Amino acid sequence: MLPQEIIRKKRNHQTLSDEEIKFFIQGVSQESISDCQIGALTMAIFLNGLNHRETVTLTKAMRDSGDVLDWSDLDGPVVDKHSTGGVGDKVSLMLAPILACCGVYVPMISGRGLGHTGGTLDKFDSIKGYNTAPSNELFKKTVKEVGCAIIGQTGNLAPADKRIYAIRDVCGTVESIPLITASILSKKLAAGLDCLVMDVKCGNGAFMETKKDSEALAELIVQTANAAGTKTTALLTDMNQVLGHNVGNALEMQEAVDYLKGIKQEKRLHEVTMSLCAELLVTAKRAKTLKEAEEKLTKVLSSGQALEKFQEMVSALGGPKDFVSKTEKYLPQAKIIRPIYAKEAGYVNKINTRAVGLALIGLKGGRTTPTQKLDYATGFKDFCQIGDYLDTKTPLAFVCAQDEASFAQAQAELRAAVKLSATEPTVKHKTILKRIK
Ligand code: URA
């Protein structure tokens, strides 16, 4: 078989056989296929698409390009959640310990921030001592003994995706529904999951802005994952404003701990977290209905069990033993923490959520180069929400910055991102837009 013939076939709108797809992915892993051939095939797929069978075969071939984790020694189902990425999305931080209290195991392999969106891994890296790259033994031991562990992608998990993704990133082929599906699922399926729930974000802070595109992505992921043997459902959730109150790595970690303590549980963040957890408990047959699942989840959250579980995970992975009781002591704090106000009073009508994510990058809380070291302390606290009335006494947000120049820049960017109107907004954004089974 010749790689150029496979590329030619897809370029000419033909379908690829399973053998051709497997041959190509094997060549990607063994480096017998060059970067330009990967670039050419992914562009042909971007332009001409893949059918359902081709997408399933590509996903499985990428999954099998490295290790596939085995959890057969555990006495319960192995589950996980994946979000397509948003701004202020700290759901994973609470979801993993809440679920681990409900008889399921959560080995969560998370990623760094991508583009304007935040990454769970960066949030855990804000805890001094917490090891996001433990040995396989420590990862497995933590999942078995605690019930959950949130870590980064291990070296040999779906290595074909690592190579293809890096090439797509610089060849303009990221926003392809079949390629995103195969990329996300190859990593999730390599984690050896029984059940998965996808949080497909939709709106101006998501990669897929329209409901039509988000729905198409969610449907393809659900079909492909189920065909590959992992029971999967998806929720389409709103990303037209910051999720929760805080944006920024340590600030989001603080919000997650406050949420688990019951101090502050922002309504939309709570709805998304509970709904995703409930989906997984039903799929994993730990609850008969979503209502029964929510009752279980509320119990472990309000009793403080989920908070204890979070502490157990942090301790097991090398973090401070008293992290949840002394969170402020362990998380880094910015030099300047100051409220900012809108220039004129009015109702928050629209938020350019992508611009908020980019403003965090301006504060060095997100990356402009792949190897950049982050400033975990920076970001925004108590961010306003659509429908809030802002005046000279009600801040739009608090900016946490390390110097006056970056504070002023963030202030200008946030003022431009938040659009006010004289009357209350008429468009109401539902938090959960659709459930896809
Ligand atoms: N996240 C991934 O892991 N892969 C993609 O292609 C897009 C988002």
Short mmCIF file of C-alpha atoms and ligand atoms in Angstrom, two decimals:
data_model
loop_
_atom_site.label_atom_id
_atom_site.label_comp_id
_atom_site.label_asym_id
_atom_site.label_seq_id
_atom_site.Cartn_x
_atom_site.Cartn_y
_atom_site.Cartn_z
CA MET A 1 0.00 0.00 0.00
CA LEU A 2 1.21 3.51 -0.76
CA PRO A 3 0.37 6.52 1.44
CA GLN A 4 0.08 8.82 -1.58
CA GLU A 5 -2.59 6.53 -3.10
CA ILE A 6 -4.61 6.68 0.14
CA ILE A 7 -4.36 10.50 0.13
CA ARG A 8 -5.38 10.58 -3.56
CA LYS A 9 -8.43 8.41 -2.88
CA LYS A 10 -9.71 10.70 -0.11
CA ARG A 11 -8.87 13.78 -2.20
CA ASN A 12 -11.12 12.30 -4.92
CA HIS A 13 -14.08 11.90 -2.50
CA GLN A 14 -13.74 8.10 -2.27
CA THR A 15 -14.13 6.09 0.94
CA LEU A 16 -11.10 4.42 2.52
CA SER A 17 -11.04 0.74 3.48
CA ASP A 18 -10.33 -0.33 7.09
CA GLU A 19 -6.98 -1.72 5.91
CA GLU A 20 -5.97 1.60 4.34
CA ILE A 21 -6.83 3.56 7.48
CA LYS A 22 -4.98 1.09 9.75
CA PHE A 23 -1.96 1.10 7.43
CA PHE A 24 -1.81 4.90 7.48
CA ILE A 25 -2.09 5.17 11.30
CA GLN A 26 0.53 2.46 11.77
CA GLY A 27 2.81 4.52 9.52
CA VAL A 28 2.11 7.60 11.66
CA SER A 29 3.22 5.76 14.83
CA GLN A 30 6.24 4.13 13.18
CA GLU A 31 7.21 7.40 11.46
CA SER A 32 7.28 5.76 8.03
CA ILE A 33 4.70 8.37 6.99
CA SER A 34 5.95 11.95 6.77
CA ASP A 35 4.51 15.16 8.32
CA CYS A 36 3.48 16.43 4.87
CA GLN A 37 1.58 13.22 4.11
CA ILE A 38 -0.26 13.55 7.44
CA GLY A 39 -0.98 17.19 6.59
CA ALA A 40 -2.30 16.20 3.16
CA LEU A 41 -4.56 13.39 4.37
CA THR A 42 -6.01 15.43 7.23
CA MET A 43 -6.76 18.29 4.80
CA ALA A 44 -8.46 15.82 2.43
CA ILE A 45 -10.53 14.54 5.38
CA PHE A 46 -11.26 18.14 6.47
CA LEU A 47 -12.61 18.92 2.99
CA ASN A 48 -14.30 15.65 2.05
CA GLY A 49 -15.21 14.09 5.41
CA LEU A 50 -15.35 10.50 6.65
CA ASN A 51 -18.37 8.23 6.85
CA HIS A 52 -19.39 6.50 10.11
CA ARG A 53 -17.38 3.32 9.46
CA GLU A 54 -14.26 5.26 8.48
CA THR A 55 -14.55 7.41 11.64
CA VAL A 56 -14.89 4.33 13.91
CA THR A 57 -11.92 2.62 12.22
CA LEU A 58 -9.77 5.76 12.47
CA THR A 59 -10.67 6.19 16.17
CA LYS A 60 -9.86 2.56 17.00
CA ALA A 61 -6.59 2.63 15.03
CA MET A 62 -5.50 5.78 16.89
CA ARG A 63 -6.56 4.27 20.23
CA ASP A 64 -4.50 1.14 19.51
CA SER A 65 -1.40 3.14 18.48
CA GLY A 66 -0.21 3.01 22.12
CA ASP A 67 -1.12 1.56 25.52
CA VAL A 68 -4.73 0.78 26.37
CA LEU A 69 -5.27 0.82 30.14
CA ASP A 70 -6.78 -2.22 31.83
CA TRP A 71 -8.92 -1.81 34.96
CA SER A 72 -10.20 -5.40 35.20
CA ASP A 73 -8.97 -5.63 38.82
CA LEU A 74 -11.49 -2.97 39.96
CA ASP A 75 -14.83 -4.00 41.46
CA GLY A 76 -16.93 -1.27 39.82
CA PRO A 77 -17.47 0.53 36.53
CA VAL A 78 -14.79 2.87 35.19
CA VAL A 79 -16.20 6.20 33.99
CA ASP A 80 -15.09 9.62 32.81
CA LYS A 81 -16.31 12.94 31.42
CA HIS A 82 -14.79 15.01 28.62
CA SER A 83 -15.53 18.61 27.78
CA THR A 84 -14.85 20.12 24.37
CA GLY A 85 -13.49 23.17 26.23
CA GLY A 86 -14.75 26.45 27.61
CA VAL A 87 -13.97 29.45 29.80
CA GLY A 88 -14.29 28.96 33.58
CA ASP A 89 -15.13 25.29 33.06
CA LYS A 90 -13.95 23.66 36.31
CA VAL A 91 -16.57 20.87 36.32
CA SER A 92 -14.01 18.02 36.28
CA LEU A 93 -12.52 19.18 39.60
CA MET A 94 -15.78 18.48 41.40
CA LEU A 95 -17.21 15.72 39.20
CA ALA A 96 -14.41 13.19 39.81
CA PRO A 97 -14.59 13.17 43.67
CA ILE A 98 -18.42 13.36 43.69
CA LEU A 99 -18.67 10.28 41.43
CA ALA A 100 -15.96 8.41 43.32
CA CYS A 101 -18.28 8.58 46.37
CA CYS A 102 -21.05 6.86 44.39
CA GLY A 103 -19.48 3.48 43.60
CA VAL A 104 -17.73 4.23 40.30
CA TYR A 105 -14.04 4.74 39.48
CA VAL A 106 -12.79 7.86 37.70
CA PRO A 107 -9.30 7.67 36.14
CA MET A 108 -9.35 11.11 34.54
CA ILE A 109 -6.62 11.85 32.02
CA SER A 110 -6.92 15.55 31.35
CA GLY A 111 -5.30 18.09 29.05
CA ARG A 112 -3.71 21.53 29.19
CA GLY A 113 -5.47 24.68 27.99
CA LEU A 114 -6.09 24.80 24.24
CA GLY A 115 -6.51 28.11 22.41
CA HIS A 116 -8.66 30.44 24.53
CA THR A 117 -10.02 27.57 26.69
CA GLY A 118 -8.68 26.46 30.07
CA GLY A 119 -7.28 23.01 30.90
CA THR A 120 -7.90 20.85 33.97
CA LEU A 121 -4.26 19.84 34.12
CA ASP A 122 -3.10 23.47 34.48
CA LYS A 123 -5.57 23.94 37.35
CA PHE A 124 -4.05 20.99 39.26
CA ASP A 125 -0.55 22.21 38.51
CA SER A 126 -1.45 25.30 40.59
CA ILE A 127 -1.33 23.07 43.73
CA LYS A 128 2.26 22.87 44.95
CA GLY A 129 3.35 19.23 45.31
CA TYR A 130 0.42 17.69 43.37
CA ASN A 131 1.89 15.32 40.81
CA THR A 132 0.03 15.47 37.49
CA ALA A 133 2.52 13.04 35.91
CA PRO A 134 2.71 10.14 38.40
CA SER A 135 4.07 6.69 37.58
CA ASN A 136 1.55 4.21 36.18
CA GLU A 137 1.71 2.34 39.52
CA LEU A 138 0.81 5.44 41.58
CA PHE A 139 -1.98 6.38 39.15
CA LYS A 140 -3.49 2.87 39.34
CA LYS A 141 -3.07 2.69 43.15
CA THR A 142 -4.80 6.08 43.61
CA VAL A 143 -7.73 5.11 41.38
CA LYS A 144 -8.09 1.79 43.21
CA GLU A 145 -7.77 3.12 46.76
CA VAL A 146 -9.33 6.60 46.48
CA GLY A 147 -11.70 6.03 43.54
CA CYS A 148 -10.47 8.92 41.40
CA ALA A 149 -7.25 10.47 40.11
CA ILE A 150 -6.88 13.45 37.79
CA ILE A 151 -3.57 13.44 35.90
CA GLY A 152 -2.04 14.39 32.52
CA GLN A 153 -1.72 12.28 29.36
CA THR A 154 0.90 9.58 29.89
CA GLY A 155 3.68 9.21 27.31
CA ASN A 156 2.32 6.29 25.33
CA LEU A 157 -1.42 6.94 25.34
CA ALA A 158 -2.70 7.37 21.75
CA PRO A 159 0.70 8.58 20.42
CA ALA A 160 -0.68 8.73 16.84
CA ASP A 161 -3.09 11.44 17.99
CA LYS A 162 -0.25 13.42 19.54
CA ARG A 163 1.56 13.55 16.18
CA ILE A 164 -1.53 14.13 14.04
CA TYR A 165 -2.89 16.81 16.41
CA ALA A 166 0.35 18.81 16.36
CA ILE A 167 0.27 18.80 12.54
CA ARG A 168 -3.46 19.72 12.37
CA ASP A 169 -2.80 22.60 14.76
CA VAL A 170 -0.44 24.25 12.26
CA CYS A 171 -2.18 23.16 9.02
CA GLY A 172 -5.64 24.64 9.60
CA THR A 173 -7.47 21.33 10.09
CA VAL A 174 -8.49 21.47 13.76
CA GLU A 175 -12.19 22.26 13.21
CA SER A 176 -13.13 19.01 11.44
CA ILE A 177 -15.93 17.05 13.14
CA PRO A 178 -14.63 13.52 12.26
CA LEU A 179 -11.02 14.47 13.13
CA ILE A 180 -12.03 16.02 16.49
CA THR A 181 -14.13 12.91 17.21
CA ALA A 182 -11.25 10.51 16.50
CA SER A 183 -8.77 12.70 18.40
CA ILE A 184 -10.83 13.03 21.59
CA LEU A 185 -12.10 9.46 21.60
CA SER A 186 -8.77 7.78 20.82
CA LYS A 187 -7.42 9.18 24.11
CA LYS A 188 -10.57 8.48 26.11
CA LEU A 189 -10.92 4.91 24.79
CA ALA A 190 -7.23 4.24 25.49
CA ALA A 191 -8.00 5.08 29.12
CA GLY A 192 -10.03 1.84 29.23
CA LEU A 193 -13.41 3.37 30.15
CA ASP A 194 -16.72 1.51 30.49
CA CYS A 195 -18.78 4.71 30.30
CA LEU A 196 -18.22 8.25 29.11
CA VAL A 197 -20.24 11.44 29.13
CA MET A 198 -19.35 14.26 26.75
CA ASP A 199 -19.94 17.89 27.63
CA VAL A 200 -20.14 19.48 24.20
CA LYS A 201 -19.95 23.24 24.69
CA CYS A 202 -21.92 25.54 22.44
CA GLY A 203 -21.65 29.30 22.11
CA ASN A 204 -19.18 32.16 21.67
CA GLY A 205 -16.69 30.71 24.19
CA ALA A 206 -16.67 27.22 22.60
CA PHE A 207 -14.85 25.80 19.57
CA MET A 208 -18.27 25.03 18.04
CA GLU A 209 -20.26 28.26 18.17
CA THR A 210 -23.56 27.13 16.66
CA LYS A 211 -26.05 24.61 17.99
CA LYS A 212 -26.03 22.85 14.60
CA ASP A 213 -22.24 22.20 14.67
CA SER A 214 -22.21 21.26 18.38
CA GLU A 215 -25.06 18.84 17.83
CA ALA A 216 -23.34 17.24 14.84
CA LEU A 217 -20.13 16.80 16.88
CA ALA A 218 -22.01 15.40 19.88
CA GLU A 219 -23.95 12.94 17.74
CA LEU A 220 -20.86 11.68 15.93
CA ILE A 221 -18.93 11.26 19.20
CA VAL A 222 -21.81 9.36 20.82
CA GLN A 223 -22.26 7.04 17.80
CA THR A 224 -18.53 6.42 17.39
CA ALA A 225 -17.81 5.78 21.08
CA ASN A 226 -20.73 3.37 21.41
CA ALA A 227 -19.65 1.54 18.25
CA ALA A 228 -16.15 1.24 19.74
CA GLY A 229 -17.57 -0.32 22.93
CA THR A 230 -17.76 2.55 25.45
CA LYS A 231 -21.30 3.44 26.57
CA THR A 232 -21.53 7.15 25.90
CA THR A 233 -24.07 9.96 26.13
CA ALA A 234 -23.60 13.71 25.62
CA LEU A 235 -25.01 16.98 26.90
CA LEU A 236 -24.93 20.16 24.86
CA THR A 237 -24.24 22.97 27.35
CA ASP A 238 -24.16 26.73 27.03
CA MET A 239 -20.84 28.55 26.68
CA ASN A 240 -22.05 32.09 25.98
CA GLN A 241 -20.67 33.29 29.31
CA VAL A 242 -18.13 32.27 31.94
CA LEU A 243 -19.15 29.08 33.76
CA GLY A 244 -19.17 29.77 37.51
CA HIS A 245 -17.63 32.83 39.16
CA ASN A 246 -13.88 32.56 38.50
CA VAL A 247 -11.54 32.27 35.49
CA GLY A 248 -7.85 31.38 36.01
CA ASN A 249 -6.05 28.30 37.29
CA ALA A 250 -5.69 28.81 41.08
CA LEU A 251 -8.87 30.92 41.17
CA GLU A 252 -10.85 28.07 39.63
CA MET A 253 -9.26 25.60 42.04
CA GLN A 254 -10.42 27.83 44.93
CA GLU A 255 -13.93 27.97 43.46
CA ALA A 256 -14.03 24.17 43.16
CA VAL A 257 -13.05 23.73 46.83
CA ASP A 258 -15.66 26.33 47.89
CA TYR A 259 -18.22 24.45 45.79
CA LEU A 260 -17.41 21.12 47.47
CA LYS A 261 -17.62 22.85 50.88
CA GLY A 262 -21.04 24.24 49.96
CA ILE A 263 -19.85 27.85 50.49
CA LYS A 264 -20.60 29.04 46.95
CA GLN A 265 -22.32 26.97 44.24
CA GLU A 266 -23.05 29.09 41.19
CA LYS A 267 -26.38 27.95 39.71
CA ARG A 268 -25.27 27.15 36.13
CA LEU A 269 -22.05 25.47 37.25
CA HIS A 270 -24.10 23.35 39.70
CA GLU A 271 -26.61 22.38 37.00
CA VAL A 272 -23.91 21.29 34.54
CA THR A 273 -21.95 19.38 37.22
CA MET A 274 -24.98 17.54 38.60
CA SER A 275 -26.38 16.74 35.16
CA LEU A 276 -23.09 15.26 33.87
CA CYS A 277 -22.62 13.22 37.07
CA ALA A 278 -26.21 11.96 36.85
CA GLU A 279 -25.74 10.89 33.22
CA LEU A 280 -22.76 8.75 34.22
CA LEU A 281 -24.48 7.14 37.22
CA VAL A 282 -27.39 6.10 35.01
CA THR A 283 -25.15 4.85 32.17
CA ALA A 284 -23.03 2.92 34.68
CA LYS A 285 -26.23 1.46 36.22
CA ARG A 286 -25.53 2.96 39.64
CA ALA A 287 -28.93 4.70 39.47
CA LYS A 288 -32.14 3.77 37.64
CA THR A 289 -33.19 7.31 36.76
CA LEU A 290 -31.60 10.74 36.52
CA LYS A 291 -33.72 11.81 39.52
CA GLU A 292 -32.46 8.91 41.66
CA ALA A 293 -28.91 9.76 40.56
CA GLU A 294 -29.31 13.43 41.55
CA GLU A 295 -30.56 12.40 45.02
CA LYS A 296 -27.43 10.26 45.53
CA LEU A 297 -25.18 13.04 44.26
CA THR A 298 -26.77 15.69 46.48
CA LYS A 299 -26.23 13.43 49.52
CA VAL A 300 -22.48 12.93 48.95
CA LEU A 301 -22.04 16.62 48.21
CA SER A 302 -23.96 18.04 51.18
CA SER A 303 -22.54 15.52 53.67
CA GLY A 304 -18.97 16.66 52.87
CA GLN A 305 -18.00 13.18 51.58
CA ALA A 306 -17.05 14.59 48.15
CA LEU A 307 -14.84 17.23 49.77
CA GLU A 308 -13.07 14.53 51.81
CA LYS A 309 -12.62 12.47 48.64
CA PHE A 310 -11.05 15.46 46.87
CA GLN A 311 -8.58 15.85 49.78
CA GLU A 312 -7.77 12.11 49.66
CA MET A 313 -6.94 12.42 45.95
CA VAL A 314 -4.76 15.52 46.48
CA SER A 315 -2.87 13.79 49.34
CA ALA A 316 -2.43 10.53 47.41
CA LEU A 317 -0.88 12.42 44.48
CA GLY A 318 1.61 14.35 46.62
CA GLY A 319 -0.32 17.54 47.41
CA PRO A 320 -0.69 19.12 50.90
CA LYS A 321 -2.47 16.92 53.46
CA ASP A 322 -4.56 19.89 54.68
CA PHE A 323 -5.25 21.42 51.27
CA VAL A 324 -9.03 21.77 51.60
CA SER A 325 -8.85 23.40 55.05
CA LYS A 326 -6.02 25.78 54.14
CA THR A 327 -6.57 26.27 50.41
CA GLU A 328 -5.63 29.98 50.47
CA LYS A 329 -2.29 29.15 52.09
CA TYR A 330 -1.29 26.77 49.30
CA LEU A 331 -2.62 28.51 46.19
CA PRO A 332 -0.59 31.38 44.71
CA GLN A 333 -2.07 34.90 45.02
CA ALA A 334 -1.64 37.73 42.53
CA LYS A 335 -0.03 41.02 43.66
CA ILE A 336 -3.01 43.10 42.48
CA ILE A 337 -6.59 41.99 43.21
CA ARG A 338 -8.87 44.88 42.33
CA PRO A 339 -12.48 45.40 41.18
CA ILE A 340 -13.19 46.84 37.76
CA TYR A 341 -16.38 48.67 36.75
CA ALA A 342 -18.23 49.20 33.50
CA LYS A 343 -17.88 52.71 32.05
CA GLU A 344 -21.65 53.26 32.19
CA ALA A 345 -24.40 51.59 34.18
CA GLY A 346 -26.65 49.00 32.53
CA TYR A 347 -27.71 45.36 32.24
CA VAL A 348 -25.23 42.75 31.03
CA ASN A 349 -26.67 41.80 27.65
CA LYS A 350 -23.92 39.81 25.96
CA ILE A 351 -20.43 38.59 26.87
CA ASN A 352 -17.72 37.85 24.31
CA THR A 353 -16.58 34.76 26.21
CA ARG A 354 -13.72 33.95 23.84
CA ALA A 355 -12.29 37.44 24.53
CA VAL A 356 -12.42 36.68 28.28
CA GLY A 357 -10.35 33.52 27.69
CA LEU A 358 -7.88 35.52 25.59
CA ALA A 359 -7.64 38.19 28.33
CA LEU A 360 -6.48 35.44 30.71
CA ILE A 361 -3.71 34.57 28.23
CA GLY A 362 -2.74 38.29 28.38
CA LEU A 363 -2.24 37.84 32.15
CA LYS A 364 -0.05 34.77 31.45
CA GLY A 365 -2.71 32.43 32.83
CA GLY A 366 -2.79 30.70 29.41
CA ARG A 367 -0.14 30.00 26.77
CA THR A 368 1.06 31.68 23.61
CA THR A 369 3.78 29.06 22.99
CA PRO A 370 3.52 25.31 23.73
CA THR A 371 6.25 25.28 26.41
CA GLN A 372 5.39 28.56 28.18
CA LYS A 373 5.31 28.48 32.01
CA LEU A 374 2.02 29.78 33.35
CA ASP A 375 1.27 32.29 36.08
CA TYR A 376 -1.28 30.25 38.04
CA ALA A 377 -2.36 33.15 40.28
CA THR A 378 -3.80 35.48 37.64
CA GLY A 379 -7.35 35.72 36.32
CA PHE A 380 -10.79 37.05 37.15
CA LYS A 381 -12.99 36.62 40.23
CA ASP A 382 -16.72 37.15 40.72
CA PHE A 383 -17.34 37.60 37.01
CA CYS A 384 -20.69 39.23 36.12
CA GLN A 385 -23.41 37.21 34.41
CA ILE A 386 -25.88 37.94 31.63
CA GLY A 387 -28.84 39.81 33.17
CA ASP A 388 -26.86 41.39 36.07
CA TYR A 389 -27.29 45.14 36.60
CA LEU A 390 -23.91 46.89 36.83
CA ASP A 391 -23.37 50.41 38.19
CA THR A 392 -20.52 52.34 39.75
CA LYS A 393 -20.78 50.26 42.94
CA THR A 394 -21.21 46.82 41.38
CA PRO A 395 -17.99 45.43 39.85
CA LEU A 396 -17.97 43.75 36.48
CA ALA A 397 -15.30 41.42 37.95
CA PHE A 398 -12.15 41.49 40.11
CA VAL A 399 -8.93 41.34 38.07
CA CYS A 400 -6.01 39.42 39.63
CA ALA A 401 -2.81 40.63 37.93
CA GLN A 402 0.90 40.84 38.74
CA ASP A 403 1.55 44.42 37.56
CA GLU A 404 -0.27 47.66 36.71
CA ALA A 405 0.26 47.39 32.94
CA SER A 406 -1.30 43.92 32.65
CA PHE A 407 -4.10 44.98 35.05
CA ALA A 408 -4.93 47.96 32.78
CA GLN A 409 -4.82 45.79 29.67
CA ALA A 410 -7.16 43.17 31.20
CA GLN A 411 -9.51 45.93 32.41
CA ALA A 412 -9.79 47.34 28.88
CA GLU A 413 -10.31 43.87 27.36
CA LEU A 414 -13.03 42.89 29.83
CA ARG A 415 -14.86 46.21 29.45
CA ALA A 416 -14.90 45.62 25.68
CA ALA A 417 -16.02 41.99 26.12
CA VAL A 418 -19.04 42.76 28.31
CA LYS A 419 -21.84 44.49 26.40
CA LEU A 420 -24.40 46.44 28.43
CA SER A 421 -27.87 47.66 27.53
CA ALA A 422 -30.38 50.00 29.15
CA THR A 423 -33.02 47.28 29.47
CA GLU A 424 -32.90 43.69 30.69
CA PRO A 425 -31.81 41.19 27.98
CA THR A 426 -34.67 39.43 26.24
CA VAL A 427 -32.63 36.40 25.05
CA LYS A 428 -32.42 33.79 27.81
CA HIS A 429 -29.67 31.17 27.42
CA LYS A 430 -30.68 27.73 28.70
CA THR A 431 -27.79 26.02 30.53
CA ILE A 432 -28.41 22.52 29.16
CA LEU A 433 -29.46 22.72 25.54
CA LYS A 434 -29.88 19.06 24.65
CA ARG A 435 -29.25 15.49 25.81
CA ILE A 436 -27.94 13.04 23.21
CA LYS A 437 -28.24 9.32 23.93
N1 URA B 1 -9.41 18.33 21.65
C1 URA B 1 -8.76 17.22 21.22
O1 URA B 1 -8.24 16.44 22.00
N2 URA B 1 -8.68 17.01 19.88
C2 URA B 1 -9.23 17.85 18.97
O2 URA B 1 -9.14 17.58 17.80
C3 URA B 1 -9.91 19.01 19.43
C4 URA B 1 -10.00 19.21 20.78
#
